[in-house]
């Protein structure tokens, strides 16, 4: 009888070597191999000792026997031990289920290289500085933010100016005259110059010489009933000329006299730079249920009548002088008033709701939106036409045509609100740890592929296990003493080198 204490690692290796050397004896040896195959799904504990799954492929390679021969082999060769064998069998599904709860960890290799170590710490500190300084301090990455601002804008312009023209004489212009539309929106137009054509009536007159389609030499050039392209009326079929040898213009039926084109060299409403514009802006951030207005909440009725916007003194006084607005865009009011232009007013709300609501203040910025070309360019400025209709004592209709030049104001509101929230904090911290992994990847590239000792480091990091077939496939198998005795009886050998004699 072989004592259990003698079945140490060395003894088992001797036993396996003997079996491999006897691979030509296929009767008992193949049966033993097949039994080992059936043991690959066995329990992990046998007779109180750990059982390591046996790698059986080496036996069949050495014995030059196909593994399919194991299929018909019965375990009855082991006699009564088959009851013990079957008690340790496990189904493949159960094995896969238990394997799902295995835990694998990473093996770390410490490279005592100061250069790579310093590089790694520099990368870590840089990522940490970026995370703290930029993400959390500058960009407030600890806050949940909202940019879908809801906004309402109301405007009101105040100021009067007196004009004097040869046709209409003295005229007083108020906000209801020079502000279009007059009811106050986030987009408004303020008249600064104009060309007036008074007392137009429906009658016959000559087309303007500045209209190419109105030129003619004979009456046939003016087809009756045809509208003048980019002109002022309908052709009557007559060509009006000063003399028989010169060219003329077609006679039209329209509002006569035709529109004047001569513009004043100075803006007629040049004093409009002293007008004031009141911009009331109310905003709401629905996610945080936060409301705010750019007007100071006060019971002092005279406050808005006296104040002018100043970022440090009166940040909640939304009253601006027109001349100051144009100056902030880098242009002169009188130059823009001559031919008109477009100004953008941006109101920006950047609110930190972790602080007091009084710290949430609007920021104003101004810019010129139209193409900034020279004053003499035909594309510069902003203008359009409108008319005023009248009736005389006899009931006949006449009108006054205005071609107005002025400044269009477009008020745009943008905003962002932020408030402390744990979710963005966790997301940013996780992103920081991911960047730390990128630092490790970079240092691995330097260590394994750039440095002079890269081959040495690669050998230390990537471990290649090369052992003998016996040590690789037969690690300390602790079999039942009863099964070992059955095997020794079946094979019929008396003694295995290193184990001592077998007894029956």
PDB file of N, CA and C in Angstrom, residues 149-155 278-284 292-295 318 347-349 362 364 411-414:
ATOM      1  N   UNK A 149     -32.684  79.570 -22.082  1.00  0.00           N
ATOM      2  CA  UNK A 149     -33.260  80.716 -21.398  1.00  0.00           C
ATOM      3  C   UNK A 149     -34.547  81.145 -22.078  1.00  0.00           C
ATOM      4  N   UNK A 150     -35.537  81.517 -21.274  1.00  0.00           N
ATOM      5  CA  UNK A 150     -36.780  82.089 -21.770  1.00  0.00           C
ATOM      6  C   UNK A 150     -36.746  83.583 -21.510  1.00  0.00           C
ATOM      7  N   UNK A 151     -37.014  84.387 -22.566  1.00  0.00           N
ATOM      8  CA  UNK A 151     -36.758  85.828 -22.467  1.00  0.00           C
ATOM      9  C   UNK A 151     -37.870  86.635 -23.108  1.00  0.00           C
ATOM     10  N   UNK A 152     -38.073  87.828 -22.574  1.00  0.00           N
ATOM     11  CA  UNK A 152     -39.013  88.798 -23.131  1.00  0.00           C
ATOM     12  C   UNK A 152     -38.346  90.176 -23.095  1.00  0.00           C
ATOM     13  N   UNK A 153     -38.480  90.925 -24.213  1.00  0.00           N
ATOM     14  CA  UNK A 153     -37.843  92.244 -24.325  1.00  0.00           C
ATOM     15  C   UNK A 153     -38.894  93.283 -24.692  1.00  0.00           C
ATOM     16  N   UNK A 154     -38.864  94.403 -23.989  1.00  0.00           N
ATOM     17  CA  UNK A 154     -39.728  95.530 -24.300  1.00  0.00           C
ATOM     18  C   UNK A 154     -38.858  96.775 -24.426  1.00  0.00           C
ATOM     19  N   UNK A 155     -39.092  97.565 -25.447  1.00  0.00           N
ATOM     20  CA  UNK A 155     -38.271  98.761 -25.685  1.00  0.00           C
ATOM     21  C   UNK A 155     -39.150 100.014 -25.708  1.00  0.00           C
ATOM     22  N   UNK A 278     -34.931 102.655 -23.690  1.00  0.00           N
ATOM     23  CA  UNK A 278     -35.172 101.861 -22.485  1.00  0.00           C
ATOM     24  C   UNK A 278     -35.416 100.419 -22.915  1.00  0.00           C
ATOM     25  N   UNK A 279     -34.612  99.481 -22.402  1.00  0.00           N
ATOM     26  CA  UNK A 279     -34.712  98.066 -22.758  1.00  0.00           C
ATOM     27  C   UNK A 279     -34.990  97.245 -21.501  1.00  0.00           C
ATOM     28  N   UNK A 280     -36.213  96.802 -21.372  1.00  0.00           N
ATOM     29  CA  UNK A 280     -36.588  95.961 -20.239  1.00  0.00           C
ATOM     30  C   UNK A 280     -36.533  94.506 -20.667  1.00  0.00           C
ATOM     31  N   UNK A 281     -35.741  93.727 -19.945  1.00  0.00           N
ATOM     32  CA  UNK A 281     -35.550  92.321 -20.276  1.00  0.00           C
ATOM     33  C   UNK A 281     -35.877  91.461 -19.059  1.00  0.00           C
ATOM     34  N   UNK A 282     -36.828  90.546 -19.223  1.00  0.00           N
ATOM     35  CA  UNK A 282     -37.186  89.593 -18.176  1.00  0.00           C
ATOM     36  C   UNK A 282     -36.816  88.200 -18.653  1.00  0.00           C
ATOM     37  N   UNK A 283     -36.123  87.459 -17.783  1.00  0.00           N
ATOM     38  CA  UNK A 283     -35.645  86.125 -18.173  1.00  0.00           C
ATOM     39  C   UNK A 283     -36.099  85.099 -17.150  1.00  0.00           C
ATOM     40  N   UNK A 284     -36.078  83.832 -17.596  1.00  0.00           N
ATOM     41  CA  UNK A 284     -36.461  82.712 -16.731  1.00  0.00           C
ATOM     42  C   UNK A 284     -35.678  81.478 -17.133  1.00  0.00           C
ATOM     43  N   UNK A 292     -35.697  86.650 -13.230  1.00  0.00           N
ATOM     44  CA  UNK A 292     -34.852  87.819 -13.016  1.00  0.00           C
ATOM     45  C   UNK A 292     -35.186  88.875 -14.060  1.00  0.00           C
ATOM     46  N   UNK A 293     -35.001  90.134 -13.709  1.00  0.00           N
ATOM     47  CA  UNK A 293     -35.200  91.252 -14.628  1.00  0.00           C
ATOM     48  C   UNK A 293     -33.983  92.158 -14.557  1.00  0.00           C
ATOM     49  N   UNK A 294     -33.738  92.891 -15.650  1.00  0.00           N
ATOM     50  CA  UNK A 294     -32.590  93.810 -15.675  1.00  0.00           C
ATOM     51  C   UNK A 294     -32.948  95.189 -15.144  1.00  0.00           C
ATOM     52  N   UNK A 295     -34.135  95.340 -14.549  1.00  0.00           N
ATOM     53  CA  UNK A 295     -34.576  96.612 -13.976  1.00  0.00           C
ATOM     54  C   UNK A 295     -34.542  96.502 -12.465  1.00  0.00           C
ATOM     55  N   UNK A 318     -31.526 100.065 -17.230  1.00  0.00           N
ATOM     56  CA  UNK A 318     -31.433  99.676 -18.645  1.00  0.00           C
ATOM     57  C   UNK A 318     -31.784 100.822 -19.601  1.00  0.00           C
ATOM     58  N   UNK A 347     -27.509  90.964 -24.731  1.00  0.00           N
ATOM     59  CA  UNK A 347     -27.675  90.906 -23.275  1.00  0.00           C
ATOM     60  C   UNK A 347     -27.351  89.490 -22.839  1.00  0.00           C
ATOM     61  N   UNK A 348     -26.326  89.358 -22.037  1.00  0.00           N
ATOM     62  CA  UNK A 348     -25.860  88.037 -21.608  1.00  0.00           C
ATOM     63  C   UNK A 348     -26.051  87.883 -20.105  1.00  0.00           C
ATOM     64  N   UNK A 349     -26.700  86.783 -19.727  1.00  0.00           N
ATOM     65  CA  UNK A 349     -26.911  86.446 -18.321  1.00  0.00           C
ATOM     66  C   UNK A 349     -26.071  85.219 -17.983  1.00  0.00           C
ATOM     67  N   UNK A 362     -26.953  91.306 -15.666  1.00  0.00           N
ATOM     68  CA  UNK A 362     -26.801  91.240 -17.125  1.00  0.00           C
ATOM     69  C   UNK A 362     -25.527  91.932 -17.582  1.00  0.00           C
ATOM     70  N   UNK A 364     -23.918  93.717 -21.065  1.00  0.00           N
ATOM     71  CA  UNK A 364     -24.314  94.262 -22.361  1.00  0.00           C
ATOM     72  C   UNK A 364     -23.090  94.387 -23.255  1.00  0.00           C
ATOM     73  N   UNK A 411     -32.011  93.318 -30.589  1.00  0.00           N
ATOM     74  CA  UNK A 411     -31.662  92.955 -29.211  1.00  0.00           C
ATOM     75  C   UNK A 411     -31.713  91.435 -29.089  1.00  0.00           C
ATOM     76  N   UNK A 412     -30.585  90.847 -28.731  1.00  0.00           N
ATOM     77  CA  UNK A 412     -30.456  89.389 -28.602  1.00  0.00           C
ATOM     78  C   UNK A 412     -30.105  89.032 -27.164  1.00  0.00           C
ATOM     79  N   UNK A 413     -30.754  88.014 -26.640  1.00  0.00           N
ATOM     80  CA  UNK A 413     -30.573  87.620 -25.240  1.00  0.00           C
ATOM     81  C   UNK A 413     -30.026  86.196 -25.183  1.00  0.00           C
ATOM     82  N   UNK A 414     -28.944  86.028 -24.458  1.00  0.00           N
ATOM     83  CA  UNK A 414     -28.360  84.709 -24.214  1.00  0.00           C
ATOM     84  C   UNK A 414     -28.146  84.567 -22.709  1.00  0.00           C
TER      85      UNK A 414
END
